[in-house]
mmCIF file of C-alpha atoms in Angstrom:
data_model
loop_
_atom_site.group_PDB
_atom_site.id
_atom_site.type_symbol
_atom_site.label_atom_id
_atom_site.label_comp_id
_atom_site.label_asym_id
_atom_site.label_seq_id
_atom_site.Cartn_x
_atom_site.Cartn_y
_atom_site.Cartn_z
ATOM 1 C CA MET A 177 4.048 -25.628 -53.842
ATOM 2 C CA LYS A 178 3.692 -27.131 -50.278
ATOM 3 C CA THR A 179 5.968 -24.291 -49.179
ATOM 4 C CA LEU A 180 3.511 -21.662 -50.810
ATOM 5 C CA VAL A 181 0.721 -23.486 -48.595
ATOM 6 C CA LEU A 182 2.653 -23.655 -45.831
ATOM 7 C CA ALA A 183 3.799 -19.875 -45.758
ATOM 8 C CA SER A 184 0.392 -19.274 -46.584
ATOM 9 C CA SER A 185 -1.414 -21.246 -43.343
ATOM 10 C CA VAL A 186 1.411 -19.306 -41.223
ATOM 11 C CA ALA A 187 0.446 -16.289 -42.414
ATOM 12 C CA GLY A 188 -3.462 -17.117 -41.849
ATOM 13 C CA ALA A 189 -2.671 -18.093 -38.420
ATOM 14 C CA ILE A 190 -0.838 -15.029 -37.647
ATOM 15 C CA THR A 191 -3.345 -12.898 -39.147
ATOM 16 C CA LEU A 192 -5.944 -14.768 -36.804
ATOM 17 C CA SER A 193 -3.933 -14.197 -34.044
ATOM 18 C CA THR A 194 -3.340 -10.529 -34.382
ATOM 19 C CA ALA A 195 -7.095 -9.942 -34.381
ATOM 20 C CA ALA A 196 -7.799 -11.820 -31.772
ATOM 21 C CA THR A 197 -5.558 -9.868 -29.757
ATOM 22 C CA ALA A 198 -6.905 -6.718 -31.197
ATOM 23 C CA GLU A 199 -10.404 -7.926 -30.218
ATOM 24 C CA THR A 200 -9.183 -8.071 -26.383
ATOM 25 C CA PRO A 201 -9.161 -4.724 -24.036
ATOM 26 C CA GLU A 202 -6.310 -4.424 -22.306
ATOM 27 C CA LEU A 203 -6.553 -2.455 -18.711
ATOM 28 C CA VAL A 204 -3.462 -1.604 -17.040
ATOM 29 C CA VAL A 205 -3.079 -0.858 -13.578
ATOM 30 C CA TYR A 206 0.067 0.894 -12.087
ATOM 31 C CA THR A 207 0.468 -0.487 -8.470
ATOM 32 C CA TYR A 208 3.566 -1.179 -5.985
ATOM 33 C CA ASP A 209 6.113 -4.145 -6.544
ATOM 34 C CA SER A 210 4.553 -6.291 -3.379
ATOM 35 C CA PHE A 211 1.229 -6.337 -4.738
ATOM 36 C CA VAL A 212 2.352 -7.744 -8.407
ATOM 37 C CA SER A 213 5.072 -10.204 -6.554
ATOM 38 C CA GLU A 214 4.095 -13.831 -6.448
ATOM 39 C CA TRP A 215 3.546 -13.718 -2.929
ATOM 40 C CA GLY A 216 1.154 -10.657 -3.665
ATOM 41 C CA PRO A 217 -2.471 -10.228 -4.092
ATOM 42 C CA GLY A 218 -1.684 -9.337 -8.164
ATOM 43 C CA PRO A 219 -1.600 -12.889 -9.401
ATOM 44 C CA ALA A 220 -5.111 -14.058 -7.657
ATOM 45 C CA VAL A 221 -6.779 -10.621 -8.991
ATOM 46 C CA GLU A 222 -5.528 -10.967 -12.158
ATOM 47 C CA ASN A 223 -6.856 -14.362 -12.752
ATOM 48 C CA ALA A 224 -10.325 -13.605 -11.068
ATOM 49 C CA PHE A 225 -10.990 -10.263 -12.949
ATOM 50 C CA GLU A 226 -10.085 -11.532 -16.013
ATOM 51 C CA ALA A 227 -12.710 -14.161 -15.604
ATOM 52 C CA THR A 228 -15.191 -11.935 -15.612
ATOM 53 C CA CYS A 229 -14.156 -9.215 -18.269
ATOM 54 C CA GLY A 230 -13.259 -10.802 -21.129
ATOM 55 C CA CYS A 231 -9.974 -8.372 -21.103
ATOM 56 C CA ASP A 232 -6.248 -8.600 -20.499
ATOM 57 C CA LEU A 233 -5.324 -7.292 -16.958
ATOM 58 C CA LYS A 234 -2.017 -6.035 -16.929
ATOM 59 C CA PHE A 235 -0.429 -5.010 -13.745
ATOM 60 C CA VAL A 236 2.588 -2.779 -13.768
ATOM 61 C CA GLY A 237 5.147 -2.313 -10.275
ATOM 62 C CA ALA A 238 6.393 1.244 -10.140
ATOM 63 C CA GLY A 239 8.194 0.901 -7.207
ATOM 64 C CA ASP A 240 6.723 1.383 -3.155
ATOM 65 C CA GLY A 241 3.522 3.439 -2.662
ATOM 66 C CA ALA A 242 4.384 6.910 -3.243
ATOM 67 C CA ALA A 243 6.867 6.465 -6.113
ATOM 68 C CA LEU A 244 3.612 6.002 -8.299
ATOM 69 C CA LEU A 245 2.110 9.448 -7.917
ATOM 70 C CA ALA A 246 6.159 10.785 -9.089
ATOM 71 C CA ARG A 247 5.443 7.948 -12.147
ATOM 72 C CA ILE A 248 2.331 9.750 -12.812
ATOM 73 C CA LYS A 249 3.321 13.666 -12.640
ATOM 74 C CA LEU A 250 6.408 12.519 -14.480
ATOM 75 C CA GLU A 251 3.980 10.813 -17.301
ATOM 76 C CA GLY A 252 0.971 12.784 -17.326
ATOM 77 C CA ALA A 253 -1.644 12.441 -20.026
ATOM 78 C CA ARG A 254 0.739 10.344 -21.775
ATOM 79 C CA SER A 255 0.876 7.735 -19.297
ATOM 80 C CA ASP A 256 -0.256 4.059 -20.541
ATOM 81 C CA ALA A 257 -2.007 3.618 -16.888
ATOM 82 C CA ASP A 258 -5.948 3.017 -16.682
ATOM 83 C CA VAL A 259 -5.917 2.201 -12.808
ATOM 84 C CA VAL A 260 -3.661 3.733 -10.137
ATOM 85 C CA LEU A 261 -3.545 1.092 -7.055
ATOM 86 C CA GLY A 262 -1.731 1.935 -3.841
ATOM 87 C CA LEU A 263 -1.913 5.835 -3.244
ATOM 88 C CA ASP A 264 -3.320 6.641 0.311
ATOM 89 C CA THR A 265 -4.588 9.217 1.821
ATOM 90 C CA ASN A 266 -1.839 10.997 2.501
ATOM 91 C CA LEU A 267 -1.349 11.448 -1.174
ATOM 92 C CA THR A 268 -4.467 11.630 -2.236
ATOM 93 C CA ALA A 269 -5.033 15.554 -1.952
ATOM 94 C CA ALA A 270 -1.705 15.832 -3.875
ATOM 95 C CA ALA A 271 -2.858 13.338 -6.558
ATOM 96 C CA LYS A 272 -5.911 15.312 -7.252
ATOM 97 C CA ASP A 273 -4.223 18.253 -7.829
ATOM 98 C CA THR A 274 -2.642 17.154 -10.894
ATOM 99 C CA GLY A 275 -5.781 17.139 -12.643
ATOM 100 C CA LEU A 276 -4.878 13.677 -14.146
ATOM 101 C CA PHE A 277 -7.587 11.909 -12.492
ATOM 102 C CA ALA A 278 -11.446 11.136 -13.234
ATOM 103 C CA PRO A 279 -14.413 10.802 -11.332
ATOM 104 C CA ILE A 280 -15.655 7.500 -10.399
ATOM 105 C CA SER A 281 -18.737 6.050 -9.071
ATOM 106 C CA VAL A 282 -17.960 3.150 -6.850
ATOM 107 C CA THR A 283 -20.652 1.803 -4.206
ATOM 108 C CA ALA A 284 -19.591 -0.446 -1.725
ATOM 109 C CA GLU A 285 -20.387 -1.297 2.429
ATOM 110 C CA TYR A 286 -17.373 -0.048 3.473
ATOM 111 C CA ALA A 287 -15.695 -2.036 6.541
ATOM 112 C CA LEU A 288 -13.535 1.207 7.430
ATOM 113 C CA PRO A 289 -13.103 2.740 10.998
ATOM 114 C CA VAL A 290 -13.315 6.129 9.091
ATOM 115 C CA GLU A 291 -16.950 7.334 6.985
ATOM 116 C CA TRP A 292 -15.809 7.262 3.187
ATOM 117 C CA GLN A 293 -16.687 9.963 0.900
ATOM 118 C CA ASP A 294 -14.355 11.000 -2.246
ATOM 119 C CA GLU A 295 -15.669 11.255 -5.740
ATOM 120 C CA MET A 296 -12.114 10.375 -7.102
ATOM 121 C CA PHE A 297 -10.595 7.321 -5.075
ATOM 122 C CA ALA A 298 -11.937 4.206 -3.310
ATOM 123 C CA PRO A 299 -10.525 2.097 -0.638
ATOM 124 C CA TYR A 300 -9.158 -1.412 -1.002
ATOM 125 C CA ASP A 301 -7.767 -2.106 2.105
ATOM 126 C CA TRP A 302 -6.677 -0.281 5.304
ATOM 127 C CA GLY A 303 -4.342 -0.907 8.383
ATOM 128 C CA TYR A 304 -2.405 0.525 11.008
ATOM 129 C CA PHE A 305 1.449 1.238 11.164
ATOM 130 C CA ALA A 306 3.237 -0.335 13.874
ATOM 131 C CA PHE A 307 6.750 -1.303 14.860
ATOM 132 C CA VAL A 308 7.193 -4.702 14.217
ATOM 133 C CA HIS A 309 9.842 -7.019 16.406
ATOM 134 C CA ASN A 310 10.815 -10.824 17.229
ATOM 135 C CA ALA A 311 7.887 -11.457 20.303
ATOM 136 C CA ASP A 312 10.550 -12.566 22.503
ATOM 137 C CA ALA A 313 12.029 -9.402 23.224
ATOM 138 C CA ASP A 314 10.588 -6.195 25.193
ATOM 139 C CA ALA A 315 9.555 -3.521 22.945
ATOM 140 C CA PRO A 316 8.877 0.276 23.756
ATOM 141 C CA THR A 317 5.654 1.293 24.324
ATOM 142 C CA ASN A 318 5.854 4.524 23.027
ATOM 143 C CA PHE A 319 8.251 6.659 20.179
ATOM 144 C CA LYS A 320 10.000 8.345 23.340
ATOM 145 C CA ALA A 321 10.639 4.844 24.935
ATOM 146 C CA LEU A 322 11.718 4.018 21.725
ATOM 147 C CA ALA A 323 14.128 6.566 21.205
ATOM 148 C CA GLU A 324 15.636 6.267 24.732
ATOM 149 C CA SER A 325 16.168 2.402 23.984
ATOM 150 C CA ASP A 326 19.294 0.945 22.323
ATOM 151 C CA ALA A 327 16.708 -0.767 19.598
ATOM 152 C CA LYS A 328 17.433 -0.728 16.149
ATOM 153 C CA ILE A 329 14.974 0.053 13.224
ATOM 154 C CA VAL A 330 14.387 0.058 9.580
ATOM 155 C CA ILE A 331 12.130 2.644 8.320
ATOM 156 C CA GLN A 332 11.250 3.289 4.642
ATOM 157 C CA ASP A 333 12.065 6.551 2.722
ATOM 158 C CA PRO A 334 8.594 8.947 2.661
ATOM 159 C CA ARG A 335 9.293 10.246 -0.170
ATOM 160 C CA SER A 336 9.211 6.843 -2.250
ATOM 161 C CA SER A 337 7.404 4.822 0.421
ATOM 162 C CA THR A 338 3.468 5.332 1.895
ATOM 163 C CA PRO A 339 4.927 3.604 5.134
ATOM 164 C CA GLY A 340 7.675 5.591 5.329
ATOM 165 C CA LEU A 341 5.261 8.870 4.764
ATOM 166 C CA GLY A 342 2.794 7.473 7.274
ATOM 167 C CA LEU A 343 5.496 7.592 9.577
ATOM 168 C CA LEU A 344 6.168 10.938 9.132
ATOM 169 C CA MET A 345 2.425 11.834 9.532
ATOM 170 C CA TRP A 346 2.137 9.121 12.515
ATOM 171 C CA VAL A 347 4.717 11.397 14.509
ATOM 172 C CA LYS A 348 3.506 14.683 13.721
ATOM 173 C CA ALA A 349 -0.338 13.906 14.458
ATOM 174 C CA ALA A 350 1.163 12.420 17.845
ATOM 175 C CA TYR A 351 3.179 15.179 18.449
ATOM 176 C CA GLY A 352 2.979 17.981 16.710
ATOM 177 C CA ASP A 353 5.437 20.780 17.098
ATOM 178 C CA GLU A 354 7.584 18.654 19.293
ATOM 179 C CA ALA A 355 8.350 16.250 16.327
ATOM 180 C CA PRO A 356 11.510 17.571 15.272
ATOM 181 C CA ALA A 357 12.955 16.506 18.933
ATOM 182 C CA ILE A 358 11.448 12.745 17.935
ATOM 183 C CA TRP A 359 13.134 12.860 15.322
ATOM 184 C CA GLU A 360 16.294 13.564 16.897
ATOM 185 C CA GLY A 361 15.788 10.864 19.502
ATOM 186 C CA LEU A 362 15.228 7.975 17.022
ATOM 187 C CA SER A 363 17.987 9.258 14.533
ATOM 188 C CA ASP A 364 20.205 7.054 16.417
ATOM 189 C CA ASN A 365 17.994 4.458 16.203
ATOM 190 C CA ILE A 366 17.369 3.979 12.731
ATOM 191 C CA VAL A 367 20.002 1.559 11.033
ATOM 192 C CA THR A 368 18.959 2.231 7.396
ATOM 193 C CA VAL A 369 16.183 4.094 5.233
ATOM 194 C CA THR A 370 15.026 1.946 2.454
ATOM 195 C CA LYS A 371 13.241 2.767 -0.650
ATOM 196 C CA GLY A 372 10.253 0.698 -0.106
ATOM 197 C CA TRP A 373 8.710 -2.049 2.409
ATOM 198 C CA SER A 374 9.991 -5.136 0.910
ATOM 199 C CA GLU A 375 13.938 -4.153 1.361
ATOM 200 C CA ALA A 376 12.980 -3.101 4.747
ATOM 201 C CA TYR A 377 10.984 -6.316 6.216
ATOM 202 C CA GLY A 378 13.332 -8.137 4.421
ATOM 203 C CA LEU A 379 16.030 -6.724 6.514
ATOM 204 C CA PHE A 380 14.687 -6.736 9.305
ATOM 205 C CA LEU A 381 14.168 -11.136 8.741
ATOM 206 C CA GLU A 382 17.885 -11.268 8.138
ATOM 207 C CA GLY A 383 18.467 -10.195 11.423
ATOM 208 C CA GLU A 384 19.749 -6.579 10.760
ATOM 209 C CA ALA A 385 17.680 -4.228 13.031
ATOM 210 C CA ASP A 386 15.646 -5.364 16.281
ATOM 211 C CA MET A 387 12.302 -3.561 14.740
ATOM 212 C CA VAL A 388 10.808 -2.738 11.171
ATOM 213 C CA LEU A 389 8.578 -0.084 10.431
ATOM 214 C CA SER A 390 5.614 -2.031 8.873
ATOM 215 C CA TYR A 391 1.942 -3.103 10.090
ATOM 216 C CA THR A 392 0.006 -4.043 12.945
ATOM 217 C CA THR A 393 -1.513 -6.884 10.530
ATOM 218 C CA SER A 394 2.195 -8.128 9.939
ATOM 219 C CA PRO A 395 2.413 -10.639 12.484
ATOM 220 C CA ALA A 396 -0.849 -12.199 11.178
ATOM 221 C CA TYR A 397 1.362 -13.316 7.443
ATOM 222 C CA HIS A 398 4.024 -15.269 9.859
ATOM 223 C CA LEU A 399 1.304 -16.895 11.700
ATOM 224 C CA ILE A 400 -1.215 -17.478 8.762
ATOM 225 C CA ALA A 401 1.736 -18.387 6.350
ATOM 226 C CA GLU A 402 4.431 -19.908 8.297
ATOM 227 C CA GLU A 403 3.034 -21.158 11.327
ATOM 228 C CA ASP A 404 5.448 -18.868 13.304
ATOM 229 C CA ASP A 405 4.491 -16.949 16.117
ATOM 230 C CA THR A 406 7.505 -15.187 17.086
ATOM 231 C CA LYS A 407 6.523 -11.525 15.810
ATOM 232 C CA ALA A 408 4.834 -9.566 17.362
ATOM 233 C CA ALA A 409 3.559 -5.512 16.629
ATOM 234 C CA ALA A 410 4.467 -3.180 19.193
ATOM 235 C CA VAL A 411 1.498 -0.895 20.742
ATOM 236 C CA PHE A 412 2.211 2.649 21.089
ATOM 237 C CA ASP A 413 0.098 4.889 23.570
ATOM 238 C CA GLU A 414 0.543 8.133 21.887
ATOM 239 C CA GLY A 415 -1.911 5.902 19.349
ATOM 240 C CA HIS A 416 -0.860 4.380 16.025
ATOM 241 C CA TYR A 417 -1.570 5.932 12.443
ATOM 242 C CA MET A 418 -4.007 4.614 9.808
ATOM 243 C CA GLN A 419 -3.296 3.960 6.283
ATOM 244 C CA VAL A 420 -5.812 3.899 3.784
ATOM 245 C CA GLU A 421 -4.826 2.264 0.506
ATOM 246 C CA VAL A 422 -7.028 3.601 -2.583
ATOM 247 C CA ALA A 423 -7.225 3.270 -6.122
ATOM 248 C CA GLY A 424 -8.469 5.701 -8.959
ATOM 249 C CA LYS A 425 -9.080 5.915 -12.691
ATOM 250 C CA LEU A 426 -6.853 8.227 -14.884
ATOM 251 C CA ALA A 427 -8.723 10.656 -17.133
ATOM 252 C CA SER A 428 -6.464 9.509 -20.018
ATOM 253 C CA SER A 429 -7.599 6.385 -19.794
ATOM 254 C CA ASP A 430 -8.470 4.721 -23.271
ATOM 255 C CA GLN A 431 -10.814 2.346 -21.409
ATOM 256 C CA PRO A 432 -12.644 4.338 -19.445
ATOM 257 C CA GLU A 433 -15.344 1.816 -18.826
ATOM 258 C CA LEU A 434 -13.187 -1.044 -18.287
ATOM 259 C CA ALA A 435 -11.568 0.890 -15.919
ATOM 260 C CA ASP A 436 -15.115 1.672 -13.794
ATOM 261 C CA GLN A 437 -15.796 -1.899 -14.231
ATOM 262 C CA PHE A 438 -12.598 -3.009 -12.616
ATOM 263 C CA LEU A 439 -12.927 -0.545 -9.329
ATOM 264 C CA GLN A 440 -16.272 -1.481 -9.147
ATOM 265 C CA PHE A 441 -14.788 -5.244 -9.096
ATOM 266 C CA MET A 442 -12.527 -3.979 -6.476
ATOM 267 C CA VAL A 443 -14.667 -3.816 -3.604
ATOM 268 C CA SER A 444 -16.584 -7.251 -4.405
ATOM 269 C CA ASP A 445 -16.070 -10.501 -2.711
ATOM 270 C CA ALA A 446 -13.785 -11.951 -5.301
ATOM 271 C CA PHE A 447 -11.500 -9.068 -4.658
ATOM 272 C CA GLN A 448 -11.685 -8.679 -0.775
ATOM 273 C CA SER A 449 -11.201 -11.731 -0.067
ATOM 274 C CA ILE A 450 -7.478 -11.812 -1.592
ATOM 275 C CA ILE A 451 -6.558 -9.217 0.366
ATOM 276 C CA PRO A 452 -6.045 -10.308 3.983
ATOM 277 C CA THR A 453 -3.671 -13.419 3.177
ATOM 278 C CA THR A 454 -1.786 -11.729 0.305
ATOM 279 C CA ASN A 455 -1.805 -8.193 1.280
ATOM 280 C CA TRP A 456 -1.847 -8.577 4.746
ATOM 281 C CA MET A 457 -4.251 -5.774 5.428
ATOM 282 C CA TYR A 458 -7.927 -5.182 6.346
ATOM 283 C CA PRO A 459 -9.971 -5.232 3.387
ATOM 284 C CA ALA A 460 -12.411 -2.172 2.813
ATOM 285 C CA VAL A 461 -15.187 -4.375 2.308
ATOM 286 C CA ILE A 462 -15.836 -7.480 4.847
ATOM 287 C CA PRO A 463 -15.688 -11.368 2.878
ATOM 288 C CA SER A 464 -18.637 -13.197 3.327
ATOM 289 C CA ASP A 465 -16.504 -15.727 5.097
ATOM 290 C CA GLY A 466 -15.111 -13.000 7.431
ATOM 291 C CA LEU A 467 -11.757 -12.504 8.283
ATOM 292 C CA PRO A 468 -8.953 -15.281 8.088
ATOM 293 C CA GLN A 469 -8.325 -17.377 11.747
ATOM 294 C CA GLY A 470 -5.994 -15.800 13.491
ATOM 295 C CA PHE A 471 -6.235 -12.071 12.488
ATOM 296 C CA GLU A 472 -8.402 -12.152 15.906
ATOM 297 C CA THR A 473 -5.198 -12.424 17.717
ATOM 298 C CA LEU A 474 -3.552 -8.924 16.163
ATOM 299 C CA VAL A 475 -3.108 -6.503 18.390
ATOM 300 C CA SER A 476 -6.142 -3.625 18.189
ATOM 301 C CA PRO A 477 -4.657 -0.026 19.206
ATOM 302 C CA GLU A 478 -6.892 1.731 21.471
ATOM 303 C CA LYS A 479 -6.052 5.232 19.808
ATOM 304 C CA SER A 480 -6.471 5.871 16.015
ATOM 305 C CA LEU A 481 -4.288 8.903 14.432
ATOM 306 C CA LEU A 482 -5.489 9.965 10.696
ATOM 307 C CA LEU A 483 -4.816 13.337 9.449
ATOM 308 C CA PRO A 484 -7.431 14.640 7.070
ATOM 309 C CA GLU A 485 -6.080 14.562 3.285
ATOM 310 C CA GLU A 486 -5.876 18.389 3.255
ATOM 311 C CA ASP A 487 -4.354 18.539 6.523
ATOM 312 C CA ALA A 488 -1.542 15.328 5.232
ATOM 313 C CA ALA A 489 -0.837 17.622 2.243
ATOM 314 C CA SER A 490 -0.692 20.570 4.345
ATOM 315 C CA VAL A 491 2.011 19.453 6.320
ATOM 316 C CA ARG A 492 4.042 16.546 4.562
ATOM 317 C CA ASP A 493 6.727 19.288 3.117
ATOM 318 C CA GLU A 494 7.346 20.475 7.102
ATOM 319 C CA ALA A 495 7.616 17.131 8.399
ATOM 320 C CA LEU A 496 9.645 16.066 5.526
ATOM 321 C CA ALA A 497 12.013 18.714 6.161
ATOM 322 C CA GLU A 498 12.031 17.758 10.199
ATOM 323 C CA TRP A 499 12.693 14.238 9.393
ATOM 324 C CA LEU A 500 16.012 15.396 6.753
ATOM 325 C CA SER A 501 17.358 17.504 9.241
ATOM 326 C CA ALA A 502 17.529 15.295 11.951
ATOM 327 C CA LEU A 503 18.947 12.299 9.606
ATOM 328 C CA SER A 504 21.540 14.667 8.414
ATOM 329 C CA GLN A 505 23.173 15.443 11.613
#
């Protein structure tokens, strides 16, 4: 009899647990690997949103930023994702062309250097691409000087990484038809091309290169998190290309209202205050406490470069072909 009673109790517990799980909606957000790392924004964002939504927020790392779109294209309407977080304006036109994203309605007072009007995507952070180096080393002041130097650099693959794609757009926006010559000059400076940002930055920190493609905000990590002021971002006189990172909702989402709730939460103080010292970018909306101490030390480019999304989409293939041609010689 005890065995029967125990079995009945266990069965009842399993039934209650299953029912409780079934009643908790799950929101699946595809993003890039560094976002979901233990030192990235993911864990803090998950805790903060779950405290308000009565849901289970599940982040899924899908490589680096540009790999996100490739995965969504592959999965199509069968994707488990409700939200995609980590595309940027170099990819939004291509994302819209898939027909897989739904319109959103997010209201916020953005603190972006550009006016934001987009019915499909909402920004959550932004920054300037830059080459990070050791502060005690001389740094070139433009791409031509970099190409003429002996500096060894690590960059990311534009086919899988948004910083890598951003570098293509940076060179193209700054030099136009001269871009192939710039890449030809840079080809012998490139130590290696990594799939994503994390791998490239790790190689730089291990001393495998003199400079790494990253952001003007990257030195803030070392200064704030490590109390280390030995890293700096090189300022280029051609200007610096901007990145605006965005999130959008999939039309196939089985949790559309919860996805809308998350996207609005994304521009709230609870989310935006996490960004500066975990994603090490500028927040899209200034938190109520302002930017962390240390951000005031960062370099501010005198000239900003940013191709409109349609222009970025139209020159992407050409820029990629120029890059591949230069590196294959």
